JSON list of C-alpha atoms in Angstrom, two decimals:
[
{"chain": "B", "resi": 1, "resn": "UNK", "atom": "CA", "xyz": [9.54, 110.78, 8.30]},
{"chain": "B", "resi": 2, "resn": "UNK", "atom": "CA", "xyz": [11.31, 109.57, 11.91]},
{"chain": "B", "resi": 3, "resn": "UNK", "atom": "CA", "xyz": [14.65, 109.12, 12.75]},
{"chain": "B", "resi": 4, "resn": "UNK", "atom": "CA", "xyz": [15.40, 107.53, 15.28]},
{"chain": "B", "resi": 5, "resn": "UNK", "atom": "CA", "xyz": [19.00, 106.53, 17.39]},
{"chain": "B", "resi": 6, "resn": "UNK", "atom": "CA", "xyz": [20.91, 103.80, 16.49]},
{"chain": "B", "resi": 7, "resn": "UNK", "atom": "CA", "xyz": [23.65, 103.00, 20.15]},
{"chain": "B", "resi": 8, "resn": "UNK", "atom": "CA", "xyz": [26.21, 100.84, 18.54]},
{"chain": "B", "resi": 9, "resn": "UNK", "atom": "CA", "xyz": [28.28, 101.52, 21.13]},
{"chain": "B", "resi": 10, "resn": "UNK", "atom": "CA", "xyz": [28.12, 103.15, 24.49]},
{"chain": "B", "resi": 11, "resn": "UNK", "atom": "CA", "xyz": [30.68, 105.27, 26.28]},
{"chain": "B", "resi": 12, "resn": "UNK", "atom": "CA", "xyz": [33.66, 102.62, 28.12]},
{"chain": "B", "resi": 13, "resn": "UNK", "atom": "CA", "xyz": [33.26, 102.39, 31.85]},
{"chain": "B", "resi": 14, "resn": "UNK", "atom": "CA", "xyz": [36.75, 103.21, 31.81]},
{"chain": "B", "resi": 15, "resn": "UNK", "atom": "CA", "xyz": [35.93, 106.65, 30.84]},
{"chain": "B", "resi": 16, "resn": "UNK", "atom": "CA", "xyz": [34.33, 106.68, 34.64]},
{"chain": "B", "resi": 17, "resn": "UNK", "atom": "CA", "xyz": [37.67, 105.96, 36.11]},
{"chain": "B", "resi": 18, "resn": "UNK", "atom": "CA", "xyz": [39.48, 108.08, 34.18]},
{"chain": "B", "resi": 19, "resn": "UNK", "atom": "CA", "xyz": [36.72, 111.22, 35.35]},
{"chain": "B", "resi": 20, "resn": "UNK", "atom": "CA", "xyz": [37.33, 109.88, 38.98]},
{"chain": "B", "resi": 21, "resn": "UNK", "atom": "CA", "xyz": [41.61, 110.51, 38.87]},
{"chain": "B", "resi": 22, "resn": "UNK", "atom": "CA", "xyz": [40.91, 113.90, 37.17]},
{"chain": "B", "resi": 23, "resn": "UNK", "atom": "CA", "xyz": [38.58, 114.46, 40.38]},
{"chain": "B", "resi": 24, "resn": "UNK", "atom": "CA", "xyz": [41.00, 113.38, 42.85]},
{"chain": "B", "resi": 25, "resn": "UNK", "atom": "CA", "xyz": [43.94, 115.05, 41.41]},
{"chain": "B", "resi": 26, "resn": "UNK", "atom": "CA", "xyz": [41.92, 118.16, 42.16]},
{"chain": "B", "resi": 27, "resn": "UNK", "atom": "CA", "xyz": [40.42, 117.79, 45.34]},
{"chain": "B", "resi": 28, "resn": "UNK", "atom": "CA", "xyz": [44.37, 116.42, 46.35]},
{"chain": "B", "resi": 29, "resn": "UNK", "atom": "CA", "xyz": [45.55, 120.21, 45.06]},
{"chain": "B", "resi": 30, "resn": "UNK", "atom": "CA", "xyz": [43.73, 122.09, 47.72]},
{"chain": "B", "resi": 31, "resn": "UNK", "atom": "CA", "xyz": [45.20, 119.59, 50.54]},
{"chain": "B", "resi": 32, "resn": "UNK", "atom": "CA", "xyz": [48.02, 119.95, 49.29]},
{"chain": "B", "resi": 33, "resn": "UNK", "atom": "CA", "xyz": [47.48, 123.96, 49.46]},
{"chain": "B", "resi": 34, "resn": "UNK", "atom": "CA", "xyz": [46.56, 123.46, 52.87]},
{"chain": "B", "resi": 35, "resn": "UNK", "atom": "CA", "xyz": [49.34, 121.76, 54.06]},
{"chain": "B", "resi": 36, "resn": "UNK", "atom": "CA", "xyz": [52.25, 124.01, 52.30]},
{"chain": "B", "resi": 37, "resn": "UNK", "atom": "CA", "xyz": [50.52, 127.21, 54.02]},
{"chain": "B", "resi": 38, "resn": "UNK", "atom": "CA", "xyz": [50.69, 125.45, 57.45]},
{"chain": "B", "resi": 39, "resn": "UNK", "atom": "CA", "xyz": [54.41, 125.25, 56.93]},
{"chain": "B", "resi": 40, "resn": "UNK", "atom": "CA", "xyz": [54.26, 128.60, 55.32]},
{"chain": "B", "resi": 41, "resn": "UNK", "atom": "CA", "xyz": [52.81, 129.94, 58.97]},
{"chain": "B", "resi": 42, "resn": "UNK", "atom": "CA", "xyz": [56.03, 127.85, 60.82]},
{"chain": "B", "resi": 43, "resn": "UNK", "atom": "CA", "xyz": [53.48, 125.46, 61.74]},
{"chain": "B", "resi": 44, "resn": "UNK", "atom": "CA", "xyz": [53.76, 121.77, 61.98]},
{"chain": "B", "resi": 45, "resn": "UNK", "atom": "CA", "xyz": [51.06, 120.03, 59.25]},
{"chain": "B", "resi": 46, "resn": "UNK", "atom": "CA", "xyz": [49.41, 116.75, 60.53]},
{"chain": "B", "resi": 47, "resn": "UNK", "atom": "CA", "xyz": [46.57, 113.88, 59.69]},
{"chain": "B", "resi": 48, "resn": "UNK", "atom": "CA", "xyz": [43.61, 116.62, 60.52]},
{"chain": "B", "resi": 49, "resn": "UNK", "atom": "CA", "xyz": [45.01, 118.84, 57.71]},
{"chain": "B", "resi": 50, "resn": "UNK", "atom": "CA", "xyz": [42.24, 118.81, 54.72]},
{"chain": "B", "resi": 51, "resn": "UNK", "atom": "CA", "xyz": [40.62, 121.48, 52.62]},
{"chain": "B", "resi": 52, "resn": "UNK", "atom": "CA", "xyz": [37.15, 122.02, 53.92]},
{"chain": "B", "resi": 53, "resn": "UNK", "atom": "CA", "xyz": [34.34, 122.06, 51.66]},
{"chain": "B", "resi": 54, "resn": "UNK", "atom": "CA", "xyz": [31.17, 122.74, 53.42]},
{"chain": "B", "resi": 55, "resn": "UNK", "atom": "CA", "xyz": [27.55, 124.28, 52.31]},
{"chain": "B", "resi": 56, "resn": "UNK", "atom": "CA", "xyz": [26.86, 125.43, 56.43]},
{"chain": "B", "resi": 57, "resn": "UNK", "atom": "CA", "xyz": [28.52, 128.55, 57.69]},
{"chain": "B", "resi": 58, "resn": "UNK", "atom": "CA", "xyz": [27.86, 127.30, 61.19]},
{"chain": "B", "resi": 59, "resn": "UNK", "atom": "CA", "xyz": [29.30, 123.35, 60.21]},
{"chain": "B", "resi": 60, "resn": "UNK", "atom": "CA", "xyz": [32.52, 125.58, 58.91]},
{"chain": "B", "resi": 61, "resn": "UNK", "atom": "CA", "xyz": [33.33, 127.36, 61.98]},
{"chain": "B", "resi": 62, "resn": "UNK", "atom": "CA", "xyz": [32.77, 124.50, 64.15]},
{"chain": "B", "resi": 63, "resn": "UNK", "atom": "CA", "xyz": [34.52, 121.93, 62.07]},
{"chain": "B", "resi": 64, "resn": "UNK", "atom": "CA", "xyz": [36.66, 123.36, 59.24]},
{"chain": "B", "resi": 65, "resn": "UNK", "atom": "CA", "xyz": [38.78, 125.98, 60.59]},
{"chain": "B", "resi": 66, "resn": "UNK", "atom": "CA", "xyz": [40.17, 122.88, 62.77]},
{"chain": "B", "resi": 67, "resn": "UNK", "atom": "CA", "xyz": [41.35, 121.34, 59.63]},
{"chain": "B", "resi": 68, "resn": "UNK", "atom": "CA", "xyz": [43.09, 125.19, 58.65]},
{"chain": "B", "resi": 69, "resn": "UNK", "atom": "CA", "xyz": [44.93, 125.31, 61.98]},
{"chain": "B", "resi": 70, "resn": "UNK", "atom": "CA", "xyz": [48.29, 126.77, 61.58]},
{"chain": "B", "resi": 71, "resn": "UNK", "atom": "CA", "xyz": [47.43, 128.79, 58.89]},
{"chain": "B", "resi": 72, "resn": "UNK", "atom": "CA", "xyz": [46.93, 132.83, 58.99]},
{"chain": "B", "resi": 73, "resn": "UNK", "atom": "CA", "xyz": [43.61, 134.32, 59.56]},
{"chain": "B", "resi": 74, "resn": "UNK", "atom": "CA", "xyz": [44.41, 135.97, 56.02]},
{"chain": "B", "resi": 75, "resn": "UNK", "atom": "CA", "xyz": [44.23, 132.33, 54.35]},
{"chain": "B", "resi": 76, "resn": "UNK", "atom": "CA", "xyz": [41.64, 131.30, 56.73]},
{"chain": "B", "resi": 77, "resn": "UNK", "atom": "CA", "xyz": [39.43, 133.64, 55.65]},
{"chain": "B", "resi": 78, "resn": "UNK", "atom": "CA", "xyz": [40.24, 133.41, 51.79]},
{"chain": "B", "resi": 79, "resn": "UNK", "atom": "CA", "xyz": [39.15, 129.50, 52.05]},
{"chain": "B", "resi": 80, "resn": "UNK", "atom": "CA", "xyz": [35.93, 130.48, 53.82]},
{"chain": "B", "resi": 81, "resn": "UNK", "atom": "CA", "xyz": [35.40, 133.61, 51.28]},
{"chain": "B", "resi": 82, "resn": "UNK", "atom": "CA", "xyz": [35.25, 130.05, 48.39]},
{"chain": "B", "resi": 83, "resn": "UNK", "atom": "CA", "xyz": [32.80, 128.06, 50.67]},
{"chain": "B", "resi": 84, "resn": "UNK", "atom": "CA", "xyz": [29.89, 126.69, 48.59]},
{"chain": "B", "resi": 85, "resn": "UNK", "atom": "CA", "xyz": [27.80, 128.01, 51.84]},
{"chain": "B", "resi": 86, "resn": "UNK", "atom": "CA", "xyz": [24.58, 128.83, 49.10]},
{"chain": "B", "resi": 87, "resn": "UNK", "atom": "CA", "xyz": [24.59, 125.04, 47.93]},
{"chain": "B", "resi": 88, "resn": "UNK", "atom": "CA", "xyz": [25.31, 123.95, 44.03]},
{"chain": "B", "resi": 89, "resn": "UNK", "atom": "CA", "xyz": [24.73, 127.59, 42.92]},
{"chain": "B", "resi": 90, "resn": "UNK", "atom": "CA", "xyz": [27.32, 130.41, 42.71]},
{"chain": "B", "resi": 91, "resn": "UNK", "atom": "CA", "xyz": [26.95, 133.72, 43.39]},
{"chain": "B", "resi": 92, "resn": "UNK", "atom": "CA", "xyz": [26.11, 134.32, 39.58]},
{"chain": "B", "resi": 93, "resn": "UNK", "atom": "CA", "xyz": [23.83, 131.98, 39.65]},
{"chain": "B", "resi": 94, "resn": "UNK", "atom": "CA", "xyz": [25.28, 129.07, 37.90]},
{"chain": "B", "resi": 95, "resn": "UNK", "atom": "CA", "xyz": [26.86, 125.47, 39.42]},
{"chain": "B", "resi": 96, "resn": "UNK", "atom": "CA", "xyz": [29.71, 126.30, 42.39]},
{"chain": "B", "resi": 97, "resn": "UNK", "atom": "CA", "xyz": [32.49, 124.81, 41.49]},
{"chain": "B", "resi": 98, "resn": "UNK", "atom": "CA", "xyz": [33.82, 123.65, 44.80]},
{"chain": "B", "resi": 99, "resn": "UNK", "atom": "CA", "xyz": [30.23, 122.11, 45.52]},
{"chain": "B", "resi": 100, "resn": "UNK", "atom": "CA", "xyz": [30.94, 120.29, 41.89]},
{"chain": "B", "resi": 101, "resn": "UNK", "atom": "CA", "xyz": [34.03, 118.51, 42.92]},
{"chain": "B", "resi": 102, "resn": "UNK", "atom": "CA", "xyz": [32.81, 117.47, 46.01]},
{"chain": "B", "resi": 103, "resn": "UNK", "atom": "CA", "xyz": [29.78, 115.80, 45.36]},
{"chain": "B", "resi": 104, "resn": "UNK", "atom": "CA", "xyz": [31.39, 114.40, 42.38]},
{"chain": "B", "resi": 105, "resn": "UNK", "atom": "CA", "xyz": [34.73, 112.96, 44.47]},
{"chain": "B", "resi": 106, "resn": "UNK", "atom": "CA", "xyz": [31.69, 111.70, 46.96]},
{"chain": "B", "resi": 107, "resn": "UNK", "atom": "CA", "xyz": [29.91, 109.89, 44.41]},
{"chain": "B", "resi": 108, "resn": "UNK", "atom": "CA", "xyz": [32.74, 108.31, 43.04]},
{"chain": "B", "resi": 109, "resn": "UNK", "atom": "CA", "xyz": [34.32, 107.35, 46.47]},
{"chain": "B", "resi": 110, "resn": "UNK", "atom": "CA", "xyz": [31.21, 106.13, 48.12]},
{"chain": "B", "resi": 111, "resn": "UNK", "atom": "CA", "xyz": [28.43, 105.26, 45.36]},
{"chain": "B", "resi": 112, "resn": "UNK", "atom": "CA", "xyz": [30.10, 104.32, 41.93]},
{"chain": "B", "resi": 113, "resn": "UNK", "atom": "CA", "xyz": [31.94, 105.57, 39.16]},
{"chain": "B", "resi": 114, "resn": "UNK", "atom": "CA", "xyz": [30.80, 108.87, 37.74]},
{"chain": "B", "resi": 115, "resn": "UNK", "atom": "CA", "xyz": [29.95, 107.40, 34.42]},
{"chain": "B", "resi": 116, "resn": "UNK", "atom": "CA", "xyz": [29.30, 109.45, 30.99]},
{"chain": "B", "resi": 117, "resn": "UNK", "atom": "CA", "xyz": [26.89, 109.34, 28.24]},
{"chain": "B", "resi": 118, "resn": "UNK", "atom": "CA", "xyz": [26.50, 110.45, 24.53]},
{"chain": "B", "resi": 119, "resn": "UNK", "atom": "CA", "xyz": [24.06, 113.70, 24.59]},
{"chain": "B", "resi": 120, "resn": "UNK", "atom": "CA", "xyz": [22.63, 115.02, 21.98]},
{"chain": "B", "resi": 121, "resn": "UNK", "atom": "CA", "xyz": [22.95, 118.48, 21.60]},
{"chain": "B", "resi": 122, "resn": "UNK", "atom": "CA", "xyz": [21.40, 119.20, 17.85]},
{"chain": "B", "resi": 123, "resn": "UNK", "atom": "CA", "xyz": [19.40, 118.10, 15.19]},
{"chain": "B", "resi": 124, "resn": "UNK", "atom": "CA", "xyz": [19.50, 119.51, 11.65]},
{"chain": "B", "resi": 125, "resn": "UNK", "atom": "CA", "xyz": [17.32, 117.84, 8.53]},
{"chain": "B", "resi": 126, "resn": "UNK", "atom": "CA", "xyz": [17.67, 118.79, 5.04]},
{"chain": "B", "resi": 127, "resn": "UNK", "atom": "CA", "xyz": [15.46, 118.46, 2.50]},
{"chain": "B", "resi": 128, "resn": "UNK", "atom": "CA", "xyz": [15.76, 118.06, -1.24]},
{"chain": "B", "resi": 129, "resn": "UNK", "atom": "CA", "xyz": [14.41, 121.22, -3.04]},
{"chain": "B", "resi": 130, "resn": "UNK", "atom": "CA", "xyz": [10.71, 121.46, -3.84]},
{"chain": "B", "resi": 131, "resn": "UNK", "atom": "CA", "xyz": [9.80, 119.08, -0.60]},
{"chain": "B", "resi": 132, "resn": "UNK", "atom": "CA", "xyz": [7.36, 121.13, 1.77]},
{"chain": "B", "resi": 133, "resn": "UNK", "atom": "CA", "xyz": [8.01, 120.01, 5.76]},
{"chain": "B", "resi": 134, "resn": "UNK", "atom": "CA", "xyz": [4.65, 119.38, 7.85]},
{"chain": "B", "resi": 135, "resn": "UNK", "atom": "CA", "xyz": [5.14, 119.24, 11.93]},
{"chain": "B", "resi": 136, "resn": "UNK", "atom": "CA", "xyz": [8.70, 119.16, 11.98]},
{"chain": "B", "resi": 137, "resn": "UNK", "atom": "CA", "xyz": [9.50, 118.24, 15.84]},
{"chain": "B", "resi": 138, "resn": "UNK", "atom": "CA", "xyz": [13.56, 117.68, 16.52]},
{"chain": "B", "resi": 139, "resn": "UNK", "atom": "CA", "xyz": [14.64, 116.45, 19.88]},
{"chain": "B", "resi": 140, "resn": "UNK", "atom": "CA", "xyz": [17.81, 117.73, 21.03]},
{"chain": "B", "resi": 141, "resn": "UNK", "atom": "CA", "xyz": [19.02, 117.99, 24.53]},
{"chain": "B", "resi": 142, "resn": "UNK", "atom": "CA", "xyz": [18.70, 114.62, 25.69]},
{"chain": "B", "resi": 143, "resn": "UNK", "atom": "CA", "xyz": [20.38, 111.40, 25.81]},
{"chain": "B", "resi": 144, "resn": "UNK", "atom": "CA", "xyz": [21.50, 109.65, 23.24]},
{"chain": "B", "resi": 145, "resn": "UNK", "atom": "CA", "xyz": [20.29, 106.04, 23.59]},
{"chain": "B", "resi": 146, "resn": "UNK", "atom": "CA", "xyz": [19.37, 102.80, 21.42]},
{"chain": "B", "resi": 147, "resn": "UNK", "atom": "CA", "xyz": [15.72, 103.59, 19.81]},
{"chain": "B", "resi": 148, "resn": "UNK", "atom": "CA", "xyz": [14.99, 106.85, 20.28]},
{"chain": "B", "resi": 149, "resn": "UNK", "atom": "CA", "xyz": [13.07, 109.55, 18.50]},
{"chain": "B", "resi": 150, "resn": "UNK", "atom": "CA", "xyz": [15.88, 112.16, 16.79]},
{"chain": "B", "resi": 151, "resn": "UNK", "atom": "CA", "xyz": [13.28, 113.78, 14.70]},
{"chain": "B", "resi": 152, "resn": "UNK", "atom": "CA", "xyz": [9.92, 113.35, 13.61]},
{"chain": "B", "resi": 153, "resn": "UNK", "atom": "CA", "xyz": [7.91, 115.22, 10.74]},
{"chain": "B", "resi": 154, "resn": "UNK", "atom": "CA", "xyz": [5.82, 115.19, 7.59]},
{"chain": "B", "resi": 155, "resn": "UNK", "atom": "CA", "xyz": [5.94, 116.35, 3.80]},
{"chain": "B", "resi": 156, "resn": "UNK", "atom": "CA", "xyz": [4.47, 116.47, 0.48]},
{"chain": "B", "resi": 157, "resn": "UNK", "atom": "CA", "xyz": [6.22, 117.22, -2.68]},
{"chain": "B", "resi": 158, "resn": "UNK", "atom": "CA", "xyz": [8.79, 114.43, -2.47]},
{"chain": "B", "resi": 159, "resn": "UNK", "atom": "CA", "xyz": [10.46, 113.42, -5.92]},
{"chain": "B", "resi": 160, "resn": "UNK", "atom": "CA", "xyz": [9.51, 109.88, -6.57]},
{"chain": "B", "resi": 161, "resn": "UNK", "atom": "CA", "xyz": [13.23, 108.37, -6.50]},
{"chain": "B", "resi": 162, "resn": "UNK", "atom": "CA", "xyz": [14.63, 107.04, -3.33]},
{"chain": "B", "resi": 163, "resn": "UNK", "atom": "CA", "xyz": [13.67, 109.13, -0.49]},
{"chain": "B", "resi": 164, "resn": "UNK", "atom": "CA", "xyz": [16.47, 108.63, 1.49]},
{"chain": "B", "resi": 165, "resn": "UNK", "atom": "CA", "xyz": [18.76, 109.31, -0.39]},
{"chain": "B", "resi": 166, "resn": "UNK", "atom": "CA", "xyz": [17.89, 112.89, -0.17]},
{"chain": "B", "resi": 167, "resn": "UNK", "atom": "CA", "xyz": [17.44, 113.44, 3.46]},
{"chain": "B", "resi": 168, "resn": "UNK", "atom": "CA", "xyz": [20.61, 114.57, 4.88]},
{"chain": "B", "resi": 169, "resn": "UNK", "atom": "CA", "xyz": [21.12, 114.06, 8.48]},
{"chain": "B", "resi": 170, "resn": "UNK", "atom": "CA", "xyz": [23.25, 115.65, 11.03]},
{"chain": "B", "resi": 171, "resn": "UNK", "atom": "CA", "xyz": [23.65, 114.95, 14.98]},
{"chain": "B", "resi": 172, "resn": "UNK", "atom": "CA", "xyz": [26.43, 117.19, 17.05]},
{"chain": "B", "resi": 173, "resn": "UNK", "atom": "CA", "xyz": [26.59, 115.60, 20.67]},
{"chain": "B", "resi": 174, "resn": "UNK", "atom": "CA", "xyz": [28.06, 115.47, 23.67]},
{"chain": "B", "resi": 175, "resn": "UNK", "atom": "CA", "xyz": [29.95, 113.37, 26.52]},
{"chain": "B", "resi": 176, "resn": "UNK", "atom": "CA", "xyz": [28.25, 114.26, 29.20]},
{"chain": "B", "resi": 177, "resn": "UNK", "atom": "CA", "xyz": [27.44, 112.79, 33.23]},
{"chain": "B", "resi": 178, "resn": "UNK", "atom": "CA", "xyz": [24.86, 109.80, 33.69]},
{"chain": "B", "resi": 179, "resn": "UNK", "atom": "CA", "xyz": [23.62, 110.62, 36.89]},
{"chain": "B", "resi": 180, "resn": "UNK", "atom": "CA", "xyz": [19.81, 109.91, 36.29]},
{"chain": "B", "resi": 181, "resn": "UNK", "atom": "CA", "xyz": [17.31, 108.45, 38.39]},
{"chain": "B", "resi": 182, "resn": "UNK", "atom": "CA", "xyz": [20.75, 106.93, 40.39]},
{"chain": "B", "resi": 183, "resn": "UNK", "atom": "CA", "xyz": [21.84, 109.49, 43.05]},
{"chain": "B", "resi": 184, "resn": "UNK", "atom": "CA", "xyz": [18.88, 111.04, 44.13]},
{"chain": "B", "resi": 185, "resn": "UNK", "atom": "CA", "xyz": [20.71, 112.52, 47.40]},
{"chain": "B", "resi": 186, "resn": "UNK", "atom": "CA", "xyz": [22.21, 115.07, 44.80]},
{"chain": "B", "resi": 187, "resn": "UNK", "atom": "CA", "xyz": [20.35, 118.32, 45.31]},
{"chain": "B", "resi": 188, "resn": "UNK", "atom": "CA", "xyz": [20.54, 118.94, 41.22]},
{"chain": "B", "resi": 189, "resn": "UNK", "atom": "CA", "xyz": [20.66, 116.59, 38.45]},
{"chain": "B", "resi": 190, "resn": "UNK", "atom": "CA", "xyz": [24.05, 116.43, 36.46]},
{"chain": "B", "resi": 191, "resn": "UNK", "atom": "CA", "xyz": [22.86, 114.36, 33.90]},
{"chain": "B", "resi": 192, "resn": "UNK", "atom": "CA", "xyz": [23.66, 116.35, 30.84]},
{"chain": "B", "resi": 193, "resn": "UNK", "atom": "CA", "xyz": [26.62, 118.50, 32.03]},
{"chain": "B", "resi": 194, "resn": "UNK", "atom": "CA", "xyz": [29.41, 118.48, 29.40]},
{"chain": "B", "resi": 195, "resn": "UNK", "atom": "CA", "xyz": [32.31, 116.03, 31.19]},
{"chain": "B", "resi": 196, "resn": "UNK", "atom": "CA", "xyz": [35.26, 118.24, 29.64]},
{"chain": "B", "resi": 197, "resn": "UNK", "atom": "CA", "xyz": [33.72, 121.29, 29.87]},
{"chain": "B", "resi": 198, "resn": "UNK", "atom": "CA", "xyz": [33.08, 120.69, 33.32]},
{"chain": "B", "resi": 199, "resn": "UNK", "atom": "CA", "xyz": [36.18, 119.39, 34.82]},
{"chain": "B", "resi": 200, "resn": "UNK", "atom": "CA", "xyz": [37.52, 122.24, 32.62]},
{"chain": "B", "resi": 201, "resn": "UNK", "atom": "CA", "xyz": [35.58, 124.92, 34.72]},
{"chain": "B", "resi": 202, "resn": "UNK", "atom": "CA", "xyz": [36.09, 123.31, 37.68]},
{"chain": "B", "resi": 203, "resn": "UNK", "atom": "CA", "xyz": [40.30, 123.57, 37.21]},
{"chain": "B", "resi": 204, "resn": "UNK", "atom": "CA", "xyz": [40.10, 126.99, 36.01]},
{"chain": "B", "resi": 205, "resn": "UNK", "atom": "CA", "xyz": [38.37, 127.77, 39.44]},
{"chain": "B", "resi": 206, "resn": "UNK", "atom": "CA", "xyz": [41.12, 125.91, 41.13]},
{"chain": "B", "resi": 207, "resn": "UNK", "atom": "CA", "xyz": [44.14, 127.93, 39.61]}
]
């Protein structure tokens, strides 16, 4: 028995601009954060006034505290303290948040859209009762695309009548990033991270 993926449709490329104004709207918080604690401080905000978001302590002191000028040494040091200065992992060990939504603003603004994909996340097969399952092999965690292999496996002990009409199928899946084998500048591949889950994370970071 093989199953295999039928794409009747794949994810609109509008989805890749909507992913790029959730991005922006973001990365445009933290100016914005920058700017209104300038004035905070009694200072005058201008053109040079960004968040920084750098991965090099050294590239930080010598570049980004001239984008913080005017602000307090005490917010200063709370935007370095969030510095993705270890790369695309966090401290815990998972994906930095920061480092997230710039590389993804980055793609987007210099390379193309960020663009999603159906993922599958699961495969469960059931049987009718009395059929014995040889080399059952599922294949989850991977893209969902036109042709390919869901699940594979043998069996003896099927009742004669139609066959499949008794094999119940079920996919869960995701919409995740399509970043493969097209941005190989990007330290880790994000093909295969949730899209909600991670603009989600990313936000939660934010606020």
């Amino acid at each position: 028995y093989t199953a295999k993926a039928i794409e009747r449709q794949e994810p609109p490329l509008a989805w890749g601009v909507v992913i790029g104004e959730t991005l922006y709207n973001m990365r445009s918080a933290l100016d914005h954060l920058v700017w209104q604690l300038v004035l905070e401080n009694k200072g005058r905000p201008g053109t040079w006034h960004q968040f920084p978001i750098m991965t090099s302590k050294k590239d930080f002191s010598r570049e980004g505290v001239g984008h913080l000028a005017g602000m307090t040494p005490e917010a200063i040091a709370l935007v370095r303290e969030f510095q993705p200065f270890d790369g695309w992992q966090n401290k815990a060990g998972g994906i930095h948040a920061l480092w997230l939504l710039d590389t993804l603003c980055n793609v987007d603004k210099h390379r193309t859209l960020n663009l999603a994909q159906f993922f599958v996340k699961n495969v469960d097969v059931t049987f009718p009762e009395g059929v014995v399952v040889h080399r059952l092999k599922k294949t989850a965690r991977r893209p969902f695309k036109d042709g390919a292999v869901l699940l594979r496996c043998g069996w003896s002990g099927m009742p004669k009548r139609n066959p499949k009409a008794d094999v119940q199928l079920k996919i869960s899946y995701d919409v995740t990033f399509d970043h493969s084998g097209r941005h190989a500048q990007i330290p880790t591949d994000l093909s295969g991270f949730p899209v909600m889950e991670t603009l989600d994370m990313t936000q939660t970071f934010l606020c």
